[in-house]
């Protein structure tokens, strides 16, 4: 449904959304507002790059409604600063795509990571905003939030249903720390220390999709969870995906894990939801929920050892400013990709 | 590349592999031997269903070599026992696909789960065997093994590189237990208890792909890890996928996580591998590795409460015999799906 | 929607139809009867190959209804006669696919043309029969008939609407001859002469699709006529496709060609139909009609000069028996492919 | 490979070319020059619309070379004149897509035909120019020319090989007339008369592809000729496609039609080419050639009877100016689409 194009410091990034239904009211300010959500106010989460990111819709809308024709949109890049990247033309930044792109294509646009820059996700957010307009007409809602940043669990503990996934004590020794929210002083202090050290951290985002009718998803190859997994692993920096009981299921018994069917208010539903709202690849009408793990930002503000194209050892200097943690900015991306998957299955 | 067909208790299950390269030597006994691996010797892991599962290759091979034409193959089902399933025609088994399939299609083949049966994975194993023949010509190897069954870690501890993913203490309270292998008496005793109780359990499989050249995978939408994730989440009972540092990455610092580039023996490589062999969606020449989480088998040998199609509460009786844990049988499926993804990217 | 497999003299030919709607009544005898239509009674049109061509449906049907799961079917080949083709292993038959297949794949199954044999169309006919079952539920009908064989126009002259396409005097000098039907003695005599000479001839099939609602087809890349053209040119031996006014349109004026809109019986329709029922790639509710040109059968019963794989001049001996003209047998193939295209667009 | 977007009088038309190989030199002036070819100098062939049609390439090129990333490009529309089309909002122009689009989508952009305008072909020409750059690196050339306009055959008579297709006396009674070229006074006089009457005419374009290696095309569903046919029938106003012997094949004998293989200069080739360079769906190394029929322009400069959306009879007034014959302008479109098909198969 979505084709995207554009490099971080090329002329523009944009996309074409094909197959979007006709006759839906499109409010361009909603699309723009979703893009704006990529820049939360907390400084540790914001890159220093200053782009207005004003979206321009080029086609597919007439008199405020979609026409069924492809919707093309783009955002021109104003903050080129091409000379900022001269020093990178020949250097492979650790855990970036410089080396692999060069191996695959024998050429790459080194300016700001070129095509492999996270700036490309802007296109997905815009496309996801269109998808959400469609989903809203069916009362389907997609909501994500940060549940972890580095050593901290973030936010309210969830209900019993989510216990398994929420409390995963992934490997940082000692007890997990808890932050009431993204603005918890304990968390901000932690991030301040990382920033001072020129370092970064990762996190986890949980996403919930409600209002989904039973019957979406294909039973074998395009299972709903498989398409969600692909969409999430397609986001830069994502390292893992689990839905429903997730990795916790490995340690459970079948008698604990099975979700009994009951009839309530004339509707057949499950009384627990380890299934994560999907059974046999097809939605069952319950809430769909999943977790997405992000690695730490690879661009550090400290010096790093690496090699150049010739294989010579060089030092990559940490300079400029960058996100300490992208996870809060990624919430809207997770929502957008989830919305695109749901829209895609809704339209089959 | 693969189309599959067939229901658990229909005439046959099979598949068509289109786009397989010409002129490769095909040893049908290798394909058969991969199918045979779905039935390990330990009783707790084996279903009582007795099928010879003899594969019949119908096309695409001439004089022992692939011709470039579609390779069709099938396995006839001999163990129909259709009357065994009469009691299920109208009942929604908990955490199976009965309900969702009925909601989506308004009809379903209830015999043994019909199309949603894990018997369909037989097709993927056969197709994966073909893919492995192709990969072998490029010295690419795919190896998976069980790393967890229920409360137990299984097998040798891995090297430093895998520490993060290996030691994930997913949510079962208390300390994880350790089994030296699938035949460790402690583990077998645990499974015996589950069996006596008519219960089941889940597990985790780790998979490693070696010999992959740099440059496989697409940089944006068909990232290599995205396609692997989709393939894994497309396997029945899979609840999660993580590659490289996986969920553990959430708690790491960038300075820990970044993989420095070095030149060794004239080759540029990374000195650590949190990236899991993939950067920016493209293989970097290092080992690709990932974990896959399986939920417990949903078919229990104990009675369960559920509803029928009318929504009336009914008791689903536990009867017959079934796997206590499918994870050991699923190793070959994980390998097969991984091989199919790699073959697909190799052929692009 | 359709994947096919199988070689002329391999074990079987068959196909998998994926995405076929659930809950349609399937009468296997209808599928079989469509296959049987590939063998009309007139001897000049029938190959000497004796195959029962009994179709076996393997999946996707339960209790006489489609389930939404892939429908796999196959026909086993009984008439192998592999030694009949030993003399062809190394020879490139003129205007067959032997040479090109060898160039593309470096290997081929020489028995009866292998994968490139027209026997593969059997799969399309079976799949088309399923498509017709679907179309029938929407009152869409597909009917084709032979309008030309060699020097003869065949059958009734059509109404004004078809004049343009019907009377195309394609290049054989002199006046076209007219046959009242496929059993017209004049035509049979003409075919008898060809047969005596070991020669063959081509023809034209006209196809009409009625009952199509307005709105099928995509406006730019998957125009309905584009998909019909692709389907027809995908049939062995087809050399041309034209719809509506076709090639005749080149010589017309816009004022003659334009189809005026009128309202009749409360419905907006066109009062002429040079458009062939499609405007801007989308069906307009009128009759869709098109012509398909077939070349003469390439397998001759006379000797022909050619080369072998080494490039040495050899004589290909005419032997056995073969169709003088396949066009009558191809009517059901044209219908099947048209039905598949319509079903595909109906299901979008 | 190509996604396109844009309406005739929207902000812009453009496209995204995905999968274009890396490291090819891209001369933007060549792309522009192909676009310029859409406007030949002879007045009867040119619309009055004045657009500079300056292409802007947005991505995928770095330092003058393709990078393997998607190439996006667009042309902004300057000549909006939206009020010119107010009178069309509610009227169905004969043989345009107004009615069908409205039936399919329930909404349409009426300005200049919106998405269904031939202006969209500009995108294909630009994309085709990129494809030609790729083909040139393999010495593949695509050349088309007008062979018919209305009652006239145009240009030199071809060699024996093309006789069949060239001399098709498609249905206009009387003898075909002959023009030496597009500027033959006889032809211009004929067009002048059409123009005075506010009328239009159709034509035929012949296309030749040389330098194609043997082995391109797929043997069953994506036969090379099938993809060429689909591409051609996807061009606005195209009514027919034939390759090699085309419709003329219907009247030929197999002994005339078969192309004998010979060895010349160490290369196996055919001594005639009724096959049109394709056998069994795969290129054989010979010249690929085909004919494409265009209907007369549907926009007339005379009044026409039609209905509006309510079904009321209305008169559509002929006004403004428009092409008498688009066929000369369509030569570059035919070439572009053919180049895209060849590039697509080359890259498989």
PDB file of C-alpha atoms in Angstrom, chain C residues 105-237:
ATOM      1  CA  UNK C 105      17.638 -22.581 -17.727  1.00  0.00           C
ATOM      2  CA  UNK C 106      20.472 -24.596 -19.241  1.00  0.00           C
ATOM      3  CA  UNK C 107      18.289 -27.659 -18.810  1.00  0.00           C
ATOM      4  CA  UNK C 108      14.849 -28.804 -19.898  1.00  0.00           C
ATOM      5  CA  UNK C 109      12.495 -31.683 -19.679  1.00  0.00           C
ATOM      6  CA  UNK C 110      12.220 -32.689 -23.340  1.00  0.00           C
ATOM      7  CA  UNK C 111       9.340 -35.110 -22.952  1.00  0.00           C
ATOM      8  CA  UNK C 112       6.431 -33.651 -24.877  1.00  0.00           C
ATOM      9  CA  UNK C 113       7.662 -30.117 -24.438  1.00  0.00           C
ATOM     10  CA  UNK C 114       7.856 -30.561 -20.684  1.00  0.00           C
ATOM     11  CA  UNK C 115       6.596 -27.503 -18.888  1.00  0.00           C
ATOM     12  CA  UNK C 116       6.037 -25.533 -22.082  1.00  0.00           C
ATOM     13  CA  UNK C 117       3.496 -28.038 -23.362  1.00  0.00           C
ATOM     14  CA  UNK C 118      -0.048 -26.855 -23.974  1.00  0.00           C
ATOM     15  CA  UNK C 119      -1.021 -29.561 -21.525  1.00  0.00           C
ATOM     16  CA  UNK C 120      -0.420 -26.939 -18.843  1.00  0.00           C
ATOM     17  CA  UNK C 121      -3.555 -25.127 -20.024  1.00  0.00           C
ATOM     18  CA  UNK C 122      -5.537 -27.964 -18.503  1.00  0.00           C
ATOM     19  CA  UNK C 123      -4.741 -26.372 -15.139  1.00  0.00           C
ATOM     20  CA  UNK C 124      -6.094 -23.061 -16.286  1.00  0.00           C
ATOM     21  CA  UNK C 125      -9.280 -24.658 -17.510  1.00  0.00           C
ATOM     22  CA  UNK C 126      -9.834 -26.291 -14.140  1.00  0.00           C
ATOM     23  CA  UNK C 127      -9.091 -23.064 -12.298  1.00  0.00           C
ATOM     24  CA  UNK C 128     -11.299 -21.170 -14.713  1.00  0.00           C
ATOM     25  CA  UNK C 129     -14.120 -23.552 -13.924  1.00  0.00           C
ATOM     26  CA  UNK C 130     -13.864 -22.569 -10.276  1.00  0.00           C
ATOM     27  CA  UNK C 131     -13.832 -18.925 -11.319  1.00  0.00           C
ATOM     28  CA  UNK C 132     -16.977 -19.476 -13.354  1.00  0.00           C
ATOM     29  CA  UNK C 133     -18.732 -20.910 -10.326  1.00  0.00           C
ATOM     30  CA  UNK C 134     -17.985 -17.662  -8.542  1.00  0.00           C
ATOM     31  CA  UNK C 135     -19.000 -15.494 -11.497  1.00  0.00           C
ATOM     32  CA  UNK C 136     -22.266 -17.366 -11.821  1.00  0.00           C
ATOM     33  CA  UNK C 137     -23.266 -16.245  -8.332  1.00  0.00           C
ATOM     34  CA  UNK C 138     -23.078 -12.688  -9.723  1.00  0.00           C
ATOM     35  CA  UNK C 139     -24.721 -13.565 -13.021  1.00  0.00           C
ATOM     36  CA  UNK C 140     -21.564 -12.928 -14.983  1.00  0.00           C
ATOM     37  CA  UNK C 141     -21.188 -15.155 -18.033  1.00  0.00           C
ATOM     38  CA  UNK C 142     -18.219 -15.768 -20.265  1.00  0.00           C
ATOM     39  CA  UNK C 143     -18.762 -17.175 -23.760  1.00  0.00           C
ATOM     40  CA  UNK C 144     -16.233 -17.620 -26.508  1.00  0.00           C
ATOM     41  CA  UNK C 145     -16.455 -19.087 -29.969  1.00  0.00           C
ATOM     42  CA  UNK C 146     -14.286 -19.656 -33.007  1.00  0.00           C
ATOM     43  CA  UNK C 147     -14.674 -16.893 -35.601  1.00  0.00           C
ATOM     44  CA  UNK C 148     -11.879 -17.863 -37.897  1.00  0.00           C
ATOM     45  CA  UNK C 149      -9.898 -20.924 -38.932  1.00  0.00           C
ATOM     46  CA  UNK C 150      -7.204 -20.350 -41.494  1.00  0.00           C
ATOM     47  CA  UNK C 151      -8.804 -18.894 -44.611  1.00  0.00           C
ATOM     48  CA  UNK C 152     -12.334 -19.218 -43.262  1.00  0.00           C
ATOM     49  CA  UNK C 153     -14.605 -16.993 -41.285  1.00  0.00           C
ATOM     50  CA  UNK C 154     -16.616 -19.336 -39.128  1.00  0.00           C
ATOM     51  CA  UNK C 155     -20.176 -18.969 -37.970  1.00  0.00           C
ATOM     52  CA  UNK C 156     -22.965 -16.450 -38.136  1.00  0.00           C
ATOM     53  CA  UNK C 157     -22.170 -12.873 -38.894  1.00  0.00           C
ATOM     54  CA  UNK C 158     -22.660 -10.758 -35.893  1.00  0.00           C
ATOM     55  CA  UNK C 159     -24.728  -7.702 -35.261  1.00  0.00           C
ATOM     56  CA  UNK C 160     -23.698  -4.208 -36.189  1.00  0.00           C
ATOM     57  CA  UNK C 161     -21.818  -3.811 -32.955  1.00  0.00           C
ATOM     58  CA  UNK C 162     -19.309  -6.460 -33.854  1.00  0.00           C
ATOM     59  CA  UNK C 163     -18.943  -5.585 -37.486  1.00  0.00           C
ATOM     60  CA  UNK C 164     -15.595  -3.937 -37.110  1.00  0.00           C
ATOM     61  CA  UNK C 165     -13.856  -6.772 -35.383  1.00  0.00           C
ATOM     62  CA  UNK C 166     -15.654  -9.544 -37.188  1.00  0.00           C
ATOM     63  CA  UNK C 167     -14.758  -8.576 -40.739  1.00  0.00           C
ATOM     64  CA  UNK C 168     -11.092  -8.010 -40.321  1.00  0.00           C
ATOM     65  CA  UNK C 169      -9.647  -9.230 -43.597  1.00  0.00           C
ATOM     66  CA  UNK C 170      -6.321 -10.210 -42.187  1.00  0.00           C
ATOM     67  CA  UNK C 171      -3.865 -10.502 -44.950  1.00  0.00           C
ATOM     68  CA  UNK C 172      -4.348 -13.620 -46.885  1.00  0.00           C
ATOM     69  CA  UNK C 173      -5.061 -12.054 -50.201  1.00  0.00           C
ATOM     70  CA  UNK C 174      -8.200 -12.825 -52.067  1.00  0.00           C
ATOM     71  CA  UNK C 175     -11.582 -12.786 -50.421  1.00  0.00           C
ATOM     72  CA  UNK C 176     -12.097 -14.469 -47.093  1.00  0.00           C
ATOM     73  CA  UNK C 177     -14.097 -17.648 -47.258  1.00  0.00           C
ATOM     74  CA  UNK C 178     -17.072 -18.330 -45.056  1.00  0.00           C
ATOM     75  CA  UNK C 179     -18.029 -21.442 -43.121  1.00  0.00           C
ATOM     76  CA  UNK C 180     -21.363 -21.771 -41.387  1.00  0.00           C
ATOM     77  CA  UNK C 181     -19.802 -23.579 -38.465  1.00  0.00           C
ATOM     78  CA  UNK C 182     -17.011 -25.886 -37.372  1.00  0.00           C
ATOM     79  CA  UNK C 183     -18.704 -28.768 -39.174  1.00  0.00           C
ATOM     80  CA  UNK C 184     -19.206 -26.968 -42.483  1.00  0.00           C
ATOM     81  CA  UNK C 185     -18.097 -29.433 -45.212  1.00  0.00           C
ATOM     82  CA  UNK C 186     -16.134 -26.682 -46.961  1.00  0.00           C
ATOM     83  CA  UNK C 187     -14.107 -26.105 -43.833  1.00  0.00           C
ATOM     84  CA  UNK C 188     -13.679 -29.802 -43.135  1.00  0.00           C
ATOM     85  CA  UNK C 189     -12.432 -30.317 -46.655  1.00  0.00           C
ATOM     86  CA  UNK C 190      -9.919 -27.509 -46.181  1.00  0.00           C
ATOM     87  CA  UNK C 191      -8.697 -29.146 -42.978  1.00  0.00           C
ATOM     88  CA  UNK C 192      -8.546 -32.551 -44.691  1.00  0.00           C
ATOM     89  CA  UNK C 193      -6.174 -31.065 -47.257  1.00  0.00           C
ATOM     90  CA  UNK C 194      -3.999 -29.580 -44.542  1.00  0.00           C
ATOM     91  CA  UNK C 195      -3.955 -32.901 -42.764  1.00  0.00           C
ATOM     92  CA  UNK C 196      -2.953 -34.787 -45.857  1.00  0.00           C
ATOM     93  CA  UNK C 197      -0.099 -32.376 -46.326  1.00  0.00           C
ATOM     94  CA  UNK C 198       0.946 -32.769 -42.680  1.00  0.00           C
ATOM     95  CA  UNK C 199       0.256 -29.083 -42.193  1.00  0.00           C
ATOM     96  CA  UNK C 200      -1.681 -27.007 -39.661  1.00  0.00           C
ATOM     97  CA  UNK C 201      -3.428 -23.659 -39.417  1.00  0.00           C
ATOM     98  CA  UNK C 202      -4.333 -20.905 -36.948  1.00  0.00           C
ATOM     99  CA  UNK C 203      -7.512 -19.023 -36.135  1.00  0.00           C
ATOM    100  CA  UNK C 204      -9.308 -16.410 -34.111  1.00  0.00           C
ATOM    101  CA  UNK C 205     -11.547 -16.731 -31.062  1.00  0.00           C
ATOM    102  CA  UNK C 206     -14.025 -14.057 -30.040  1.00  0.00           C
ATOM    103  CA  UNK C 207     -15.045 -13.825 -26.412  1.00  0.00           C
ATOM    104  CA  UNK C 208     -17.950 -12.027 -24.787  1.00  0.00           C
ATOM    105  CA  UNK C 209     -18.478 -11.334 -21.085  1.00  0.00           C
ATOM    106  CA  UNK C 210     -21.926 -10.262 -19.984  1.00  0.00           C
ATOM    107  CA  UNK C 211     -23.497  -9.305 -16.704  1.00  0.00           C
ATOM    108  CA  UNK C 212     -20.414  -7.420 -15.530  1.00  0.00           C
ATOM    109  CA  UNK C 213     -21.305  -4.635 -13.116  1.00  0.00           C
ATOM    110  CA  UNK C 214     -19.811  -1.183 -13.684  1.00  0.00           C
ATOM    111  CA  UNK C 215     -16.705  -0.518 -11.629  1.00  0.00           C
ATOM    112  CA  UNK C 216     -14.418  -3.518 -12.125  1.00  0.00           C
ATOM    113  CA  UNK C 217     -10.835  -2.826 -13.136  1.00  0.00           C
ATOM    114  CA  UNK C 218      -8.165  -0.428 -11.951  1.00  0.00           C
ATOM    115  CA  UNK C 219      -7.727   2.954 -13.596  1.00  0.00           C
ATOM    116  CA  UNK C 220      -4.011   2.998 -14.355  1.00  0.00           C
ATOM    117  CA  UNK C 221      -1.792  -0.067 -14.103  1.00  0.00           C
ATOM    118  CA  UNK C 222      -4.248  -2.928 -13.771  1.00  0.00           C
ATOM    119  CA  UNK C 223      -6.776  -1.792 -16.316  1.00  0.00           C
ATOM    120  CA  UNK C 224      -9.307  -4.539 -16.974  1.00  0.00           C
ATOM    121  CA  UNK C 225      -8.350  -4.771 -20.646  1.00  0.00           C
ATOM    122  CA  UNK C 226      -4.662  -4.888 -19.697  1.00  0.00           C
ATOM    123  CA  UNK C 227      -5.231  -7.879 -17.453  1.00  0.00           C
ATOM    124  CA  UNK C 228      -7.361  -9.566 -20.101  1.00  0.00           C
ATOM    125  CA  UNK C 229      -4.626  -8.944 -22.665  1.00  0.00           C
ATOM    126  CA  UNK C 230      -1.986 -10.387 -20.375  1.00  0.00           C
ATOM    127  CA  UNK C 231      -4.117 -13.447 -19.671  1.00  0.00           C
ATOM    128  CA  UNK C 232      -4.730 -14.067 -23.372  1.00  0.00           C
ATOM    129  CA  UNK C 233      -1.131 -13.518 -24.461  1.00  0.00           C
ATOM    130  CA  UNK C 234      -0.198 -15.946 -21.710  1.00  0.00           C
ATOM    131  CA  UNK C 235      -1.956 -18.735 -23.595  1.00  0.00           C
ATOM    132  CA  UNK C 236       0.358 -20.810 -25.774  1.00  0.00           C
ATOM    133  CA  UNK C 237       0.174 -19.878 -29.482  1.00  0.00           C
TER     134      UNK C 237
END
